Short mmCIF file of C-alpha atoms in Angstrom, two decimals:
data_model
loop_
_atom_site.label_atom_id
_atom_site.label_comp_id
_atom_site.label_asym_id
_atom_site.label_seq_id
_atom_site.Cartn_x
_atom_site.Cartn_y
_atom_site.Cartn_z
CA MET A 1 13.25 -25.33 -76.81
CA ILE A 2 12.57 -27.06 -79.14
CA GLU A 3 15.23 -27.45 -80.84
CA GLU A 4 17.63 -27.80 -77.69
CA GLU A 5 14.98 -30.56 -77.37
CA LYS A 6 13.87 -29.17 -74.05
CA LEU A 7 10.64 -29.38 -75.31
CA THR A 8 8.84 -31.85 -77.28
CA MET A 9 6.99 -30.41 -80.63
CA GLU A 10 3.70 -32.78 -79.50
CA ASN A 11 4.41 -30.80 -75.49
CA ALA A 12 4.34 -26.86 -77.27
CA ILE A 13 1.40 -28.16 -78.79
CA LEU A 14 -0.62 -29.28 -76.31
CA LEU A 15 0.76 -26.28 -74.08
CA LEU A 16 -0.45 -23.65 -76.96
CA LYS A 17 -3.41 -25.09 -77.25
CA HIS A 18 -3.91 -24.97 -73.76
CA MET A 19 -3.24 -21.10 -73.74
CA GLY A 20 -5.69 -20.65 -76.57
CA TYR A 21 -8.34 -21.85 -74.61
CA CYS A 22 -7.98 -19.92 -71.64
CA LYS A 23 -7.49 -17.10 -74.19
CA ALA A 24 -11.04 -17.63 -75.97
CA LEU A 25 -12.29 -18.00 -72.14
CA LYS A 26 -11.33 -16.12 -69.90
CA LYS A 27 -9.70 -13.09 -72.55
CA ILE A 28 -6.39 -13.68 -72.07
CA MET A 29 -4.43 -11.44 -74.20
CA THR A 30 -1.20 -13.03 -76.70
CA LEU A 31 0.42 -10.85 -78.35
CA PHE A 32 3.24 -12.01 -79.52
CA PHE A 33 2.71 -15.02 -81.11
CA GLU A 34 2.49 -13.54 -84.52
CA SER A 35 6.14 -12.18 -84.48
CA SER A 36 7.22 -15.74 -82.82
CA PRO A 37 9.50 -18.03 -85.13
CA LEU A 38 7.22 -20.55 -83.26
CA ASN A 39 4.45 -19.38 -84.93
CA LYS A 40 6.20 -18.99 -88.58
CA ARG A 41 6.60 -22.10 -88.22
CA PHE A 42 3.51 -23.77 -87.81
CA LYS A 43 1.95 -22.11 -90.28
CA LYS A 44 5.19 -23.62 -92.70
CA MET A 45 4.40 -26.80 -90.79
CA ILE A 46 0.78 -26.33 -92.28
CA ILE A 47 1.56 -25.50 -95.58
CA ASP A 48 3.99 -28.16 -96.08
CA GLU A 49 1.97 -30.84 -94.87
CA ASN A 50 -1.17 -29.65 -96.78
CA GLU A 51 0.52 -30.58 -99.93
CA LYS A 52 1.40 -33.87 -99.70
CA LYS A 53 0.21 -35.48 -102.17
CA GLU A 54 0.16 -39.24 -99.99
CA GLY A 55 0.23 -40.13 -96.06
CA LYS A 56 -0.74 -36.73 -94.68
CA ASP A 57 -1.75 -36.32 -90.97
CA GLU A 58 -4.44 -34.94 -90.53
CA LYS A 59 -4.17 -34.72 -86.47
CA LEU A 60 -1.16 -32.72 -86.75
CA MET A 61 -2.46 -30.97 -89.38
CA ALA A 62 -5.81 -30.31 -87.14
CA ASP A 63 -3.21 -29.63 -83.48
CA LEU A 64 -1.30 -26.98 -86.02
CA CYS A 65 -4.41 -25.47 -87.19
CA GLU A 66 -6.14 -25.11 -83.88
CA CYS A 67 -2.78 -23.10 -82.56
CA ILE A 68 -2.86 -21.15 -85.38
CA PHE A 69 -6.62 -19.61 -84.44
CA LEU A 70 -7.03 -20.15 -80.91
CA ILE A 71 -3.72 -17.79 -80.35
CA SER A 72 -2.94 -15.41 -83.21
CA HIS A 73 -4.31 -12.10 -81.82
CA LEU A 74 -3.78 -10.22 -85.39
CA PHE A 75 -6.00 -12.50 -88.06
CA LEU A 76 -5.81 -9.74 -90.91
CA THR A 77 -1.48 -11.22 -90.38
CA LEU A 78 -2.58 -14.90 -91.54
CA PRO A 79 -2.04 -15.79 -95.55
CA LYS A 80 -5.38 -15.81 -97.04
CA GLU A 81 -3.93 -19.19 -98.34
CA LEU A 82 -3.95 -20.52 -94.92
CA TYR A 83 -7.81 -19.63 -94.48
CA GLY A 84 -8.33 -22.02 -96.89
CA ILE A 85 -6.07 -25.10 -95.67
CA CYS A 86 -7.25 -24.73 -91.93
CA VAL A 87 -10.78 -23.82 -92.63
CA PRO A 88 -12.07 -27.19 -94.30
CA CYS A 89 -9.28 -28.83 -92.26
CA LEU A 90 -11.19 -28.03 -88.70
CA LEU A 91 -14.49 -28.67 -90.26
CA LYS A 92 -13.85 -32.05 -90.87
CA ALA A 93 -12.73 -32.46 -87.03
CA ALA A 94 -15.59 -31.05 -85.84
CA LEU A 95 -17.54 -33.82 -88.32
CA LYS A 96 -16.91 -36.43 -86.18
CA LYS A 97 -19.82 -38.00 -84.61
CA GLU A 98 -18.23 -40.51 -82.21
CA GLU A 99 -20.23 -39.69 -78.69
CA ASN A 100 -17.69 -40.57 -76.45
CA GLU A 101 -15.65 -37.93 -74.20
CA GLU A 102 -12.25 -38.02 -76.27
CA THR A 103 -14.48 -37.28 -79.48
CA GLN A 104 -16.28 -34.43 -77.78
CA LYS A 105 -12.74 -32.29 -76.73
CA GLU A 106 -11.45 -32.98 -80.10
CA VAL A 107 -14.54 -31.25 -81.61
CA GLU A 108 -15.34 -28.55 -78.83
CA MET A 109 -11.40 -27.93 -79.66
CA ALA A 110 -11.62 -27.68 -83.26
CA LEU A 111 -15.12 -25.30 -83.43
CA LEU A 112 -14.02 -23.22 -80.98
CA ALA A 113 -10.68 -22.21 -82.75
CA LEU A 114 -12.90 -21.99 -85.75
CA SER A 115 -14.59 -19.47 -83.60
CA CYS A 116 -11.74 -17.43 -82.43
CA ILE A 117 -11.30 -16.40 -86.31
CA PHE A 118 -11.89 -12.81 -86.79
CA SER A 119 -11.19 -11.88 -90.34
CA HIS A 120 -12.92 -9.10 -93.08
CA PHE A 121 -11.26 -11.86 -95.89
CA ASN A 122 -14.00 -12.99 -98.01
CA ILE A 123 -13.84 -17.00 -97.15
CA GLY A 124 -16.56 -18.05 -99.26
CA ARG A 125 -19.91 -19.58 -97.21
CA ASP A 126 -19.25 -22.47 -99.59
CA LEU A 127 -16.24 -23.53 -97.70
CA PHE A 128 -18.31 -23.53 -94.80
CA LEU A 129 -22.06 -23.26 -94.52
CA ASN A 130 -23.23 -27.05 -95.02
CA GLU A 131 -20.26 -28.33 -93.01
CA MET A 132 -21.80 -26.04 -90.24
CA LYS A 133 -25.78 -26.64 -90.62
CA GLU A 134 -24.14 -30.36 -90.41
CA ILE A 135 -22.85 -30.13 -87.55
CA ILE A 136 -25.17 -28.09 -85.84
CA GLN A 137 -28.37 -29.88 -86.96
CA TYR A 138 -27.06 -33.36 -86.20
CA HIS A 139 -26.24 -31.54 -82.40
CA GLU A 140 -29.90 -30.55 -82.20
CA LYS A 141 -30.94 -34.42 -82.83
CA ARG A 142 -28.59 -36.22 -80.84
CA HIS A 143 -26.55 -34.00 -78.39
CA ASN A 144 -23.52 -35.06 -79.10
CA LEU A 145 -21.99 -31.53 -78.64
CA THR A 146 -20.63 -29.84 -76.01
CA ARG A 147 -22.14 -26.51 -74.17
CA LEU A 148 -19.14 -24.71 -75.44
CA ALA A 149 -18.82 -26.65 -79.06
CA TYR A 150 -22.24 -25.57 -79.96
CA GLN A 151 -21.72 -22.08 -78.56
CA SER A 152 -18.43 -22.09 -80.75
CA ALA A 153 -19.87 -23.36 -83.77
CA TRP A 154 -23.18 -20.26 -83.73
CA TRP A 155 -20.38 -17.45 -82.78
CA PHE A 156 -17.98 -19.15 -86.08
CA LEU A 157 -21.38 -18.54 -88.71
CA ILE A 158 -22.46 -15.14 -86.75
CA ILE A 159 -18.93 -13.86 -87.20
CA LEU A 160 -18.48 -14.72 -91.22
CA SER A 161 -21.73 -13.94 -91.92
CA PHE A 162 -21.14 -9.92 -91.77
CA ASN A 163 -22.12 -8.60 -94.58
CA ASP A 164 -23.54 -11.55 -95.99
CA GLN A 165 -27.48 -11.50 -95.29
CA LYS A 166 -27.78 -14.49 -97.94
CA THR A 167 -25.63 -16.73 -94.95
CA ILE A 168 -27.66 -14.67 -92.37
CA GLU A 169 -30.72 -15.81 -93.72
CA VAL A 170 -29.82 -19.01 -94.11
CA ILE A 171 -28.98 -19.04 -90.08
CA VAL A 172 -31.97 -17.28 -89.27
CA ASP A 173 -34.80 -18.97 -91.75
CA GLU A 174 -33.64 -22.56 -92.42
CA MET A 175 -31.34 -22.82 -88.65
CA ASN A 176 -33.48 -21.13 -86.65
CA PHE A 177 -30.72 -19.86 -84.51
CA GLU A 178 -33.66 -17.17 -82.68
CA ARG A 179 -34.72 -20.11 -81.32
CA GLU A 180 -32.35 -21.99 -80.45
CA ALA A 181 -30.08 -18.88 -78.99
CA ALA A 182 -33.13 -18.51 -76.86
CA ARG A 183 -33.34 -21.82 -75.70
CA GLU A 184 -29.35 -22.33 -74.31
CA LEU A 185 -29.17 -19.05 -72.73
CA ASP A 186 -32.51 -19.92 -70.88
CA GLU A 187 -31.04 -23.54 -69.68
CA LEU A 188 -27.48 -22.09 -69.00
CA MET A 189 -29.13 -19.75 -66.94
CA GLN A 190 -30.19 -22.42 -65.23
CA SER A 191 -26.83 -23.60 -64.02
CA VAL A 192 -25.30 -20.41 -63.06
CA ASP A 193 -24.84 -19.54 -59.07
CA TRP A 194 -25.90 -16.09 -58.92
CA LYS A 195 -25.98 -16.08 -55.72
CA LYS A 196 -22.60 -16.24 -55.33
CA LYS A 197 -20.42 -12.77 -56.36
CA GLU A 198 -17.82 -12.29 -58.71
CA GLU A 199 -14.80 -12.06 -56.22
CA GLU A 200 -15.17 -15.26 -55.01
CA GLU A 201 -13.30 -18.33 -56.61
CA ILE A 202 -16.64 -20.30 -58.39
CA LYS A 203 -14.96 -24.50 -59.65
CA GLY A 204 -16.66 -26.97 -61.20
CA LYS A 205 -19.16 -27.34 -63.84
CA GLY A 206 -21.26 -24.13 -62.49
CA LYS A 207 -17.86 -21.97 -63.38
CA ASN A 208 -17.62 -23.49 -67.32
CA GLU A 209 -21.48 -22.59 -67.54
CA GLU A 210 -21.35 -18.76 -66.52
CA LEU A 211 -17.95 -18.99 -69.17
CA VAL A 212 -20.39 -20.17 -72.12
CA LEU A 213 -23.47 -17.71 -70.96
CA LYS A 214 -20.88 -15.00 -71.58
CA ARG A 215 -20.00 -16.20 -74.92
CA TRP A 216 -23.60 -16.18 -75.84
CA LEU A 217 -24.39 -12.83 -74.84
CA GLN A 218 -20.97 -11.20 -76.59
CA MET A 219 -21.52 -13.01 -79.58
CA PHE A 220 -25.61 -11.28 -79.42
CA ASP A 221 -23.44 -7.89 -80.48
CA ASN A 222 -22.16 -9.31 -83.44
CA PHE A 223 -25.57 -10.79 -84.37
CA PHE A 224 -27.57 -7.55 -83.65
CA VAL A 225 -25.14 -5.48 -85.22
CA THR A 226 -25.11 -8.21 -88.60
CA CYS A 227 -29.23 -9.30 -88.89
CA ARG A 228 -31.24 -6.47 -90.92
CA LYS A 229 -34.25 -7.73 -91.05
CA TRP A 230 -37.09 -7.95 -89.21
CA ASN A 231 -37.86 -11.21 -87.25
CA GLU A 232 -40.68 -11.54 -84.71
CA GLU A 233 -38.37 -15.07 -82.80
CA CYS A 234 -36.06 -12.10 -82.15
CA SER A 235 -37.65 -10.70 -79.24
CA GLY A 236 -37.16 -14.63 -77.49
CA ILE A 237 -33.43 -13.87 -77.40
CA VAL A 238 -34.78 -10.33 -75.43
CA GLU A 239 -36.70 -11.56 -73.16
CA SER A 240 -34.01 -13.73 -72.57
CA ILE A 241 -31.55 -11.32 -71.57
CA VAL A 242 -33.83 -9.38 -69.42
CA GLN A 243 -34.54 -12.84 -67.25
CA VAL A 244 -29.83 -13.04 -67.18
CA LEU A 245 -29.90 -9.29 -66.90
CA ARG A 246 -32.18 -9.53 -63.64
CA ALA A 247 -30.65 -12.52 -62.21
CA ALA A 248 -26.71 -10.08 -62.15
CA ASN A 249 -28.25 -7.63 -61.12
CA ASP A 250 -26.86 -8.34 -57.69
CA TYR A 251 -23.91 -10.60 -57.77
CA ARG A 252 -22.54 -10.31 -61.26
CA ARG A 253 -22.17 -6.03 -62.90
CA GLU A 254 -19.87 -7.27 -65.52
CA ILE A 255 -22.84 -9.59 -67.35
CA TYR A 256 -25.59 -6.70 -65.95
CA LYS A 257 -23.56 -3.82 -68.19
CA THR A 258 -23.20 -6.23 -71.17
CA CYS A 259 -27.31 -6.80 -71.22
CA ILE A 260 -27.85 -3.28 -70.53
CA TYR A 261 -25.47 -2.99 -73.67
CA LEU A 262 -27.23 -5.76 -75.37
CA LEU A 263 -30.55 -4.10 -75.19
CA ARG A 264 -29.31 -0.43 -76.71
CA THR A 265 -27.76 -2.34 -79.36
CA SER A 266 -31.02 -4.79 -80.22
CA ALA A 267 -33.26 -1.37 -79.98
CA GLU A 268 -30.65 0.69 -81.76
CA LYS A 269 -30.42 -1.35 -84.57
CA ARG A 270 -33.75 -2.37 -84.98
CA VAL A 271 -33.29 -5.99 -84.75
CA VAL A 272 -36.62 -5.92 -82.87
CA LYS A 273 -39.52 -4.35 -82.63
CA VAL A 274 -40.31 -2.01 -79.77
CA ASP A 275 -43.54 -3.56 -79.26
CA ALA A 276 -41.57 -6.45 -78.38
CA LEU A 277 -39.03 -4.37 -76.56
CA LEU A 278 -42.11 -3.44 -74.62
CA LYS A 279 -43.26 -6.39 -73.72
CA SER A 280 -40.00 -8.61 -73.28
CA GLY A 281 -39.56 -6.25 -70.00
CA ALA A 282 -36.97 -4.73 -71.53
CA ILE A 283 -38.23 -1.47 -71.04
CA ASP A 284 -39.42 -2.31 -67.82
CA ALA A 285 -35.58 -3.49 -66.55
CA VAL A 286 -34.13 -0.27 -68.17
CA LEU A 287 -36.35 1.86 -66.49
CA GLU A 288 -35.63 0.24 -62.74
CA GLU A 289 -31.93 0.24 -63.10
CA ILE A 290 -31.96 4.41 -64.29
CA GLN A 291 -33.98 5.07 -60.98
CA GLN A 292 -31.49 4.08 -58.13
CA PRO A 293 -29.58 5.96 -55.72
CA THR A 294 -26.25 6.09 -57.48
CA VAL A 295 -26.40 4.97 -61.45
CA ASP A 296 -22.22 3.67 -62.87
CA ASP A 297 -21.94 6.51 -65.85
CA GLU A 298 -21.25 3.95 -68.36
CA ILE A 299 -24.60 2.11 -67.36
CA LYS A 300 -26.44 6.06 -67.43
CA TYR A 301 -24.24 6.69 -71.64
CA GLU A 302 -26.04 2.64 -72.54
CA ILE A 303 -29.86 3.56 -70.58
CA LEU A 304 -29.72 7.29 -72.49
CA GLN A 305 -28.61 5.56 -75.73
CA PHE A 306 -31.54 3.01 -75.14
CA PHE A 307 -34.04 5.53 -74.48
CA ASP A 308 -32.87 7.70 -77.79
CA ALA A 309 -33.12 4.85 -79.70
CA ILE A 310 -37.01 4.07 -78.41
CA SER A 311 -38.05 7.74 -78.77
CA ARG A 312 -36.20 8.05 -82.38
CA ARG A 313 -38.46 5.18 -83.61
CA LEU A 314 -41.40 5.86 -81.50
CA LYS A 315 -41.76 9.44 -83.42
CA GLU A 316 -41.63 7.91 -86.96
CA GLU A 317 -44.00 7.85 -88.64
CA GLU A 318 -45.29 4.45 -90.56
CA LYS A 319 -47.61 4.75 -94.18
CA ASP A 320 -49.47 1.49 -93.52
CA GLU A 321 -52.17 2.63 -91.41
CA LYS A 322 -51.95 -0.19 -89.01
CA LYS A 323 -48.69 -0.02 -88.37
CA ASP A 324 -49.15 3.82 -87.65
CA ALA A 325 -51.64 2.74 -84.74
CA LYS A 326 -50.17 0.30 -83.80
CA ARG A 327 -46.98 2.91 -82.61
CA LYS A 328 -49.28 4.76 -81.47
CA ALA A 329 -50.66 2.38 -78.88
CA THR A 330 -47.08 1.71 -78.12
CA LYS A 331 -46.30 5.49 -78.00
CA LYS A 332 -48.76 5.75 -75.64
CA GLU A 333 -48.64 2.83 -73.37
CA ILE A 334 -44.65 3.30 -73.07
CA PHE A 335 -44.85 7.53 -72.15
CA GLU A 336 -47.62 6.26 -69.80
CA LYS A 337 -45.45 4.05 -68.25
CA MET A 338 -42.26 6.59 -67.86
CA GLU A 339 -44.69 8.66 -66.67
CA GLU A 340 -45.86 6.38 -64.04
CA GLU A 341 -42.04 5.20 -63.00
CA GLY A 342 -40.60 9.40 -63.28
CA TYR A 343 -39.28 8.80 -66.30
CA GLU A 344 -38.42 12.63 -66.71
CA ASP A 345 -37.59 13.53 -63.55
CA VAL A 346 -34.38 10.63 -63.85
CA ILE A 347 -32.99 12.55 -67.30
CA ILE A 348 -34.40 16.46 -66.96
CA SER A 349 -31.58 15.21 -63.23
CA PHE A 350 -29.33 13.60 -65.76
CA HIS A 351 -28.90 16.44 -68.05
CA GLY A 352 -25.89 18.30 -65.96
CA ILE A 353 -23.83 15.63 -67.41
CA PHE A 354 -24.72 14.60 -70.85
CA ASP A 355 -21.64 16.54 -72.28
CA PHE A 356 -19.50 14.91 -69.64
CA LEU A 357 -20.95 11.62 -70.90
CA ASN A 358 -20.43 12.38 -74.46
CA LYS A 359 -16.63 13.16 -74.33
CA LYS A 360 -15.91 9.85 -72.08
CA TYR A 361 -17.40 7.71 -74.03
CA HIS A 362 -17.32 9.54 -77.80
CA PHE A 363 -20.17 7.39 -78.85
CA GLY A 364 -22.29 11.18 -80.00
CA LEU A 365 -24.92 11.08 -77.32
CA SER A 366 -27.58 13.51 -78.09
CA LEU A 367 -26.93 16.71 -76.03
CA ASN A 368 -30.77 17.93 -76.42
CA ILE A 369 -33.14 16.17 -73.54
CA SER A 370 -36.24 16.10 -75.61
CA ASP A 371 -34.22 13.46 -77.55
CA TYR A 372 -35.13 11.11 -74.88
CA PHE A 373 -38.71 12.27 -74.23
CA VAL A 374 -41.13 9.46 -76.25
CA ASN A 375 -44.08 12.25 -75.94
CA ALA A 376 -42.18 15.22 -77.82
#
């Protein structure tokens, strides 16, 4: 269509950026862009523009890089050279500090495109870390980013810190990710109209806030898997997840299931201590769900994994005498809570479908019923 002059290059870029925006926020799949002639043309245009010694069109470069990152599905097919060109280009666009609506939108698109990267390449923290720190810390002082842009900035950092504990340490210790994430999730939760059902059409600001909230929840899964160090502030994230879970219970079952899954992951990956799971209300929330007259199979599976992780951790011996005494006190408190709520009877009633759930979700669910009892 471009060759036949039925569609201008400018309009093609606008169309692809809009498609990419919808893909990122609404999980719309774009499976065939990688094999399209337009994809190859965009890659060549980016490389050719980058090789110019003078007169580079930085706006065109940023637009093309956004299209590539927003629309791509198979990131392993992107040449490594392209990351070295596009990441600095988009970071430069994201570093703009003018506080007008047009610039905010440009920055949002650049950060959203960066957050779409899913690569096993070692891009190298020297290519992005200082710039991302500047973007995030400037926002924390001046609030110049949209909620989506701010979330996307963090997502980009979390994705690229996979298997890079030094970057994670910067994110956690220097940039206070847990504190900022919990605060942002709490504010978003207040903006969502939880009384509207998922199938009802939701328009305006509330809908956008809900989409951003979902992206934070998706990002926490990556963080819990990536982060390998104890951190007390992680309990703040868990508390916020519990609050979202309770708010989503009646009308947003998709979000509710995501929260149950995140609680299970936080327990399994050991990013929070068991007593923090207790104090945050996570154990109470999961106990409430498991006692419902009807429980979705997927949620049953997640709950069983949650309590299996709790049980295994409480059965571990601590070498430190004070820590061991604290572990035993936590174990006693959780056991009493479970006994009061009739947890043991519920688990026994589920025992007949352990094998079914294990085969259905095939992630190694234990078939030994005693694994789910903290008193064993």
